[in-house]
Coordinates of C-alpha atoms and ligand atoms in Angstrom, one line a residue:
X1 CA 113.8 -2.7 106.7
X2 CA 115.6 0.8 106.1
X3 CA 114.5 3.1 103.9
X4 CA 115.4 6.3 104.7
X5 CA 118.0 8.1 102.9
X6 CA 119.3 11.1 103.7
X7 CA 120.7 12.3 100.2
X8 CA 116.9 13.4 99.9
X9 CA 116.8 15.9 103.1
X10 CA 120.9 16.8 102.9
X11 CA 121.4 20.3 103.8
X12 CA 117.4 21.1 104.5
X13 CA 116.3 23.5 107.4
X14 CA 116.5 20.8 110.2
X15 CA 119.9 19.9 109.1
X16 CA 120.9 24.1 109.4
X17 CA 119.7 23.5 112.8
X18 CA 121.2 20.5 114.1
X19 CA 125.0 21.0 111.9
X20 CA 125.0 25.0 113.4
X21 CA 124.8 24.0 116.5
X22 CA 126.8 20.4 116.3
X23 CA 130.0 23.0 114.9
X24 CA 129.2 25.3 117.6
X25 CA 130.0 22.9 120.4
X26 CA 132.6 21.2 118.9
X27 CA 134.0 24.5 118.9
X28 CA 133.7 25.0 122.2
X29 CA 135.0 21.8 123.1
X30 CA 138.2 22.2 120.8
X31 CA 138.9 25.2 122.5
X32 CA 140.3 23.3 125.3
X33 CA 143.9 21.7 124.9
X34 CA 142.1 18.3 126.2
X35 CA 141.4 15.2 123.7
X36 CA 137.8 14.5 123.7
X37 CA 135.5 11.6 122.1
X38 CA 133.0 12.0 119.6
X39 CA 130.0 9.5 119.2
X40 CA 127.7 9.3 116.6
X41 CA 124.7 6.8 116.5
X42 CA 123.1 7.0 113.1
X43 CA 125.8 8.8 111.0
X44 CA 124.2 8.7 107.2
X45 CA 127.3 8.7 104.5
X46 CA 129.3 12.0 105.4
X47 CA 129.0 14.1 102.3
X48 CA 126.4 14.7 100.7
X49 CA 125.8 16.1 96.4
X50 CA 123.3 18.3 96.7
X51 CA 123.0 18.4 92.7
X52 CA 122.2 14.7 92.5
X53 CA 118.7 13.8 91.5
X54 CA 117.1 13.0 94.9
X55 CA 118.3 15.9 96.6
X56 CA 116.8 18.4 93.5
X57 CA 113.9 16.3 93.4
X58 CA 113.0 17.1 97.1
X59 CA 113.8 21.0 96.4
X60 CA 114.8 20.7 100.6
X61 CA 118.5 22.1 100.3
X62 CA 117.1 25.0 98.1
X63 CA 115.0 25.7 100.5
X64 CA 117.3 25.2 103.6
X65 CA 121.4 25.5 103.1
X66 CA 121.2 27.8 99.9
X67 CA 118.5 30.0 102.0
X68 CA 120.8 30.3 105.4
X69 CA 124.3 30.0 104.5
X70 CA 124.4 34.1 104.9
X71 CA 122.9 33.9 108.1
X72 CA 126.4 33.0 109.3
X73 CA 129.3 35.3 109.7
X74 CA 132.2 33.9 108.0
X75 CA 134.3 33.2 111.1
X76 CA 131.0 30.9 112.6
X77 CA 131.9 27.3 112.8
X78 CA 129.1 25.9 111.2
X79 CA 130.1 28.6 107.9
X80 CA 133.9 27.6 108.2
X81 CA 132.9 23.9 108.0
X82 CA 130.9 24.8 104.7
X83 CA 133.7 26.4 103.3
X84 CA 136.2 23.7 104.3
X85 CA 133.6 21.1 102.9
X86 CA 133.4 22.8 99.5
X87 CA 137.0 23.2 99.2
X88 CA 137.9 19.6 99.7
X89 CA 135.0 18.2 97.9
X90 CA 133.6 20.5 95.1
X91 CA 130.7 23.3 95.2
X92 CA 127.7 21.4 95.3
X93 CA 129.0 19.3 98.1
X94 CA 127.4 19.7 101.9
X95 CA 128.7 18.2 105.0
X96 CA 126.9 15.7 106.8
X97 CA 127.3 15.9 110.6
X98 CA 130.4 12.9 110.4
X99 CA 132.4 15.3 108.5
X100 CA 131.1 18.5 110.1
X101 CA 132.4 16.5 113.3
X102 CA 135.9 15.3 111.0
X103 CA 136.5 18.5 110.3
X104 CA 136.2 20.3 113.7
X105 CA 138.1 17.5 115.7
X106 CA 142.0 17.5 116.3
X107 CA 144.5 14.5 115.7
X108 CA 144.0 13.9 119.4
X109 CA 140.6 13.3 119.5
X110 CA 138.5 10.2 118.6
X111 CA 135.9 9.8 116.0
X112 CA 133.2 6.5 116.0
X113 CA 130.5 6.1 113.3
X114 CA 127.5 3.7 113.4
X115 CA 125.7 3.6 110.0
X116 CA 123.5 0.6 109.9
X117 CA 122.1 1.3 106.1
X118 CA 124.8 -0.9 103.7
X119 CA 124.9 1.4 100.8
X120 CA 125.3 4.4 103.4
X121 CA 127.7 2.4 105.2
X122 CA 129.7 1.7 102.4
X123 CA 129.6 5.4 101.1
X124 CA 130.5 6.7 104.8
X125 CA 133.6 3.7 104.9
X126 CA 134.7 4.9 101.8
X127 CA 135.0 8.7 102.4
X128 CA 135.8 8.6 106.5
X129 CA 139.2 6.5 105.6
X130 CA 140.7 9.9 105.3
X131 CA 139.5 11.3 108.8
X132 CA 140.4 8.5 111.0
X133 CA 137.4 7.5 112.1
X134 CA 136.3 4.3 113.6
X135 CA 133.3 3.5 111.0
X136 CA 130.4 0.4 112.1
X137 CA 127.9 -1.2 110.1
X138 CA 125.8 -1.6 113.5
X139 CA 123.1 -0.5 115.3
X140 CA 123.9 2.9 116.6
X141 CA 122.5 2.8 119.8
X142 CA 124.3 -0.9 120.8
X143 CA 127.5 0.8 119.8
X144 CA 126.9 3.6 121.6
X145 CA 126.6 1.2 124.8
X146 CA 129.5 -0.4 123.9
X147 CA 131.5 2.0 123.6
X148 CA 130.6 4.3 126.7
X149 CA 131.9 5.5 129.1
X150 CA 134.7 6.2 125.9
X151 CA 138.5 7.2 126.0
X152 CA 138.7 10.3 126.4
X153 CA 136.1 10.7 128.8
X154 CA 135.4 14.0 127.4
X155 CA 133.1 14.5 124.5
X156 CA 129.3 14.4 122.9
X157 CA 127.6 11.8 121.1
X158 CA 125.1 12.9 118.7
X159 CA 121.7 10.9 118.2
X160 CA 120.2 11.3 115.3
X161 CA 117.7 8.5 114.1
X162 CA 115.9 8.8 111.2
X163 CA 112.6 8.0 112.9
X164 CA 111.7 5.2 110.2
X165 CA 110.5 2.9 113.3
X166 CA 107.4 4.8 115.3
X167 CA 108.9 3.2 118.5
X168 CA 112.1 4.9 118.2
X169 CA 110.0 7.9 120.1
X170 CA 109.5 5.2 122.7
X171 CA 113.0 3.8 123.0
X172 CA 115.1 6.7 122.9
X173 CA 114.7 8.3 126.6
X174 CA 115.5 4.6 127.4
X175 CA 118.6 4.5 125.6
X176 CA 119.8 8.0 126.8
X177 CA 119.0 7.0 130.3
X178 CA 121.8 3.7 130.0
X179 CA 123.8 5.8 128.4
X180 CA 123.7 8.3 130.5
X181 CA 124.5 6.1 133.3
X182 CA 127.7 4.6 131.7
X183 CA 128.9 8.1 130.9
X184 CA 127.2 11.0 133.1
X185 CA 129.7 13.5 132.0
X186 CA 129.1 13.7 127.9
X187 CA 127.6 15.5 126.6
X188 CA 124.2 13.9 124.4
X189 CA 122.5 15.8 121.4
X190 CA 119.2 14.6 120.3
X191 CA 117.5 15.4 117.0
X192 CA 113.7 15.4 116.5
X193 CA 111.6 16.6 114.0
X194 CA 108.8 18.4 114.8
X195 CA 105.9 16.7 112.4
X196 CA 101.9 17.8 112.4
X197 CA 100.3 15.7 115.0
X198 CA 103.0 16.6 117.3
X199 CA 104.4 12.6 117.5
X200 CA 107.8 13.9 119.9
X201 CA 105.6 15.2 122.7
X202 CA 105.6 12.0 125.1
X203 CA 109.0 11.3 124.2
X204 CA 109.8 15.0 125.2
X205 CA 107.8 14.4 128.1
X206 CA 109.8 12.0 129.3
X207 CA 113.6 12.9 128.4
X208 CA 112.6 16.3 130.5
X209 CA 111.6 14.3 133.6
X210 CA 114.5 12.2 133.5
X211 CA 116.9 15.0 132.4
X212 CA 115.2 18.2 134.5
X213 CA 118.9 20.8 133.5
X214 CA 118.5 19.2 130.2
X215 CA 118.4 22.1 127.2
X216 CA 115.7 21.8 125.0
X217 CA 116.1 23.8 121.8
X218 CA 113.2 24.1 118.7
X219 CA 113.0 26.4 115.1
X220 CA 109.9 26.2 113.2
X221 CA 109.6 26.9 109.7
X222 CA 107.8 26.6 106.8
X223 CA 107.2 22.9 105.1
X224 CA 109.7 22.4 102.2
X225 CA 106.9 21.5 99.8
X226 CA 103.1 21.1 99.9
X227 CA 102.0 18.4 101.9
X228 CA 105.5 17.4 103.9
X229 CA 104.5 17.0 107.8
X230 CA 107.5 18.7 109.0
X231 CA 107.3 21.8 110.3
X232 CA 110.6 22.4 112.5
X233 CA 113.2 20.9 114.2
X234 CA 113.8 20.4 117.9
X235 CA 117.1 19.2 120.0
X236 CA 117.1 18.0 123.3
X237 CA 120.5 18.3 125.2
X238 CA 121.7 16.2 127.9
X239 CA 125.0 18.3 130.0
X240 CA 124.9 21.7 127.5
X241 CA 127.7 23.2 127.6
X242 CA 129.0 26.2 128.5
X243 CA 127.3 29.2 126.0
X244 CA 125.1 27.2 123.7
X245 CA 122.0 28.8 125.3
X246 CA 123.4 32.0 124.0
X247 CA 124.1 30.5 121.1
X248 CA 120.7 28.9 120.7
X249 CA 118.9 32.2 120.9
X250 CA 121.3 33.5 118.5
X251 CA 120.4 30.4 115.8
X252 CA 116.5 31.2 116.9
X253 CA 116.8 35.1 115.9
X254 CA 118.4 33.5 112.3
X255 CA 115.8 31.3 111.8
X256 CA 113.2 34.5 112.5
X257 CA 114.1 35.8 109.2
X258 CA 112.1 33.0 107.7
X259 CA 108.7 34.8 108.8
X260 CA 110.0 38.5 107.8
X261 CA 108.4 39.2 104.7
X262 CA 110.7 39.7 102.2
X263 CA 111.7 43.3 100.6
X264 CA 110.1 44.5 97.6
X265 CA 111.6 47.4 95.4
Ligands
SAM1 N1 123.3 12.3 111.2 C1 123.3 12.5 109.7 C2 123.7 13.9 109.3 O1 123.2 14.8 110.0 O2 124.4 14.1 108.4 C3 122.0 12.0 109.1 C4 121.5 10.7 109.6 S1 120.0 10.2 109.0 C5 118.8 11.3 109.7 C6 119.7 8.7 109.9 C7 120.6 7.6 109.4 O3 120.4 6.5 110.4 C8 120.2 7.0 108.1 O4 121.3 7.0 107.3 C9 119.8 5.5 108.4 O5 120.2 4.6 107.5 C10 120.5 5.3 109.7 N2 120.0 4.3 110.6 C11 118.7 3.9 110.8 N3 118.6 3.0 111.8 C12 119.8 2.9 112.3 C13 120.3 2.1 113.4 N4 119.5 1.4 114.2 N5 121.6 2.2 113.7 C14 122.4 3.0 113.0 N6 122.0 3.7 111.9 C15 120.7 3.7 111.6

């Protein structure tokens, strides 16, 4: 059964993380006059309210988005997306990584969508018919199977399960290896979260074995509210492009502010 919703986390620290650098490379990749596919295995519903009750309740976007939003310049990818996301859907709106994706992709390019949750389905159907995008009530990882190696051959898949399932730790370096396999030149982002007890560390273990030029990437930062078990947010990935260690280490000197006391008068 699914449970997870991720109106309740939308726009949180690990989200800063995973959406800065997810615009950063599709930057990158939009920068060349080639079509490229994008892939996404567990896509949540695309936009996200971040005044509705579950995201207040949580206090994670006041602590995360409204926190870092002016650690970007204003020409950044992940800010322009922001901005872009705002003006189409209203202040209070923040992008999940299907629009972030939407909005950074050209006419050219292909967009796929697994969402396996049916109310998060049916939000993400309903909002993606304006961006084109191929949208599946499926299981992500099948469809991304399925679908590799894509047309165009270029692109990134992004792989971000919600971790309801304690064996997705165990399954996921043996989905990325048959992916990988099917497709050895795209580009794969993982997202983990780094929880107390340390729960990614064999999984870790074993995507770094497998994947020995893969770029592992990891902030840390202080628990939204008392008692929640995360305490940062790693990504793990597979053919890194061109820069994004560069801009890794710039996204790791934002997320040092966190621990600089702040100014008193
Ligand atoms: N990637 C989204 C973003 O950054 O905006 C957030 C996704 S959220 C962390 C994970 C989502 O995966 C949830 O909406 C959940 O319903 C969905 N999900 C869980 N198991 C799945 C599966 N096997 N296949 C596809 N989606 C799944």
């Amino acid at each position: 059964m699914l449970s997870y919703q991720h109106l309740y986390h939308a726009g949180n620290l690990a989200d800063v993380h995973k959406h800065a650098t997810l615009a950063w490379v599709l930057d990158y990749l939009t920068r060349k006059d080639k079509p490229l596919t994008y892939i996404e295995t567990h896509a949540g519903r695309g936009v996200y309210d971040l005044t509705a009750a579950e995201a207040v309740r949580t206090g994670e976007a006041a602590a995360g988005i409204a926190l870092a939003q002016g650690w970007f310049p204003p020409d950044h990818p992940y800010r322009q997306r922001l901005d872009e996301t705002r003006a189409a859907y209203g202040p209070n709106a923040y992008p999940g990584s299907p629009l972030i994706a939407a909005l950074g992709l050209r006419e050219t390019d292909a967009l796929h969508l697994a969402e396996l949750h049916p109310q998060e389905h049916a939000h993400l159907k309903a909002v993606a018919q304006d961006w084109g995008a191929h949208v599946y009530q499926r299981d992500g990882f099948e469809l991304a199977l399925a679908l590799t190696p894509p047309t165009p051959r270029r692109g990134l898949m992004l792989i971000d399960p919600s971790y309801e399932v304690k064996a997705d730790y165990d399954a996921i370096p043996r989905h990325m290896t048959s992916i990988h396999r099917k497709w050895n030149v795209g580009i794969l982002i993982l997202w983990y979260p780094i929880l107390r007890g340390g729960p990614h560390g064999p999984m870790l273990k074993a995507l770094e074995a497998t994947f020995p030029d893969g770029l592992r990437h990891e902030v840390r930062f202080p628990p939204a509210r008392e008692g929640h078990r995360m305490e940062g947010s790693g990504l793990f990935i597979v053919n890194p492009p061109y820069g994004l260690a560069e801009e890794l280490a710039a996204i790791t000197t934002r997320f040092a502010r966190l621990s600089k006391p702040i100014a008193r008068p």
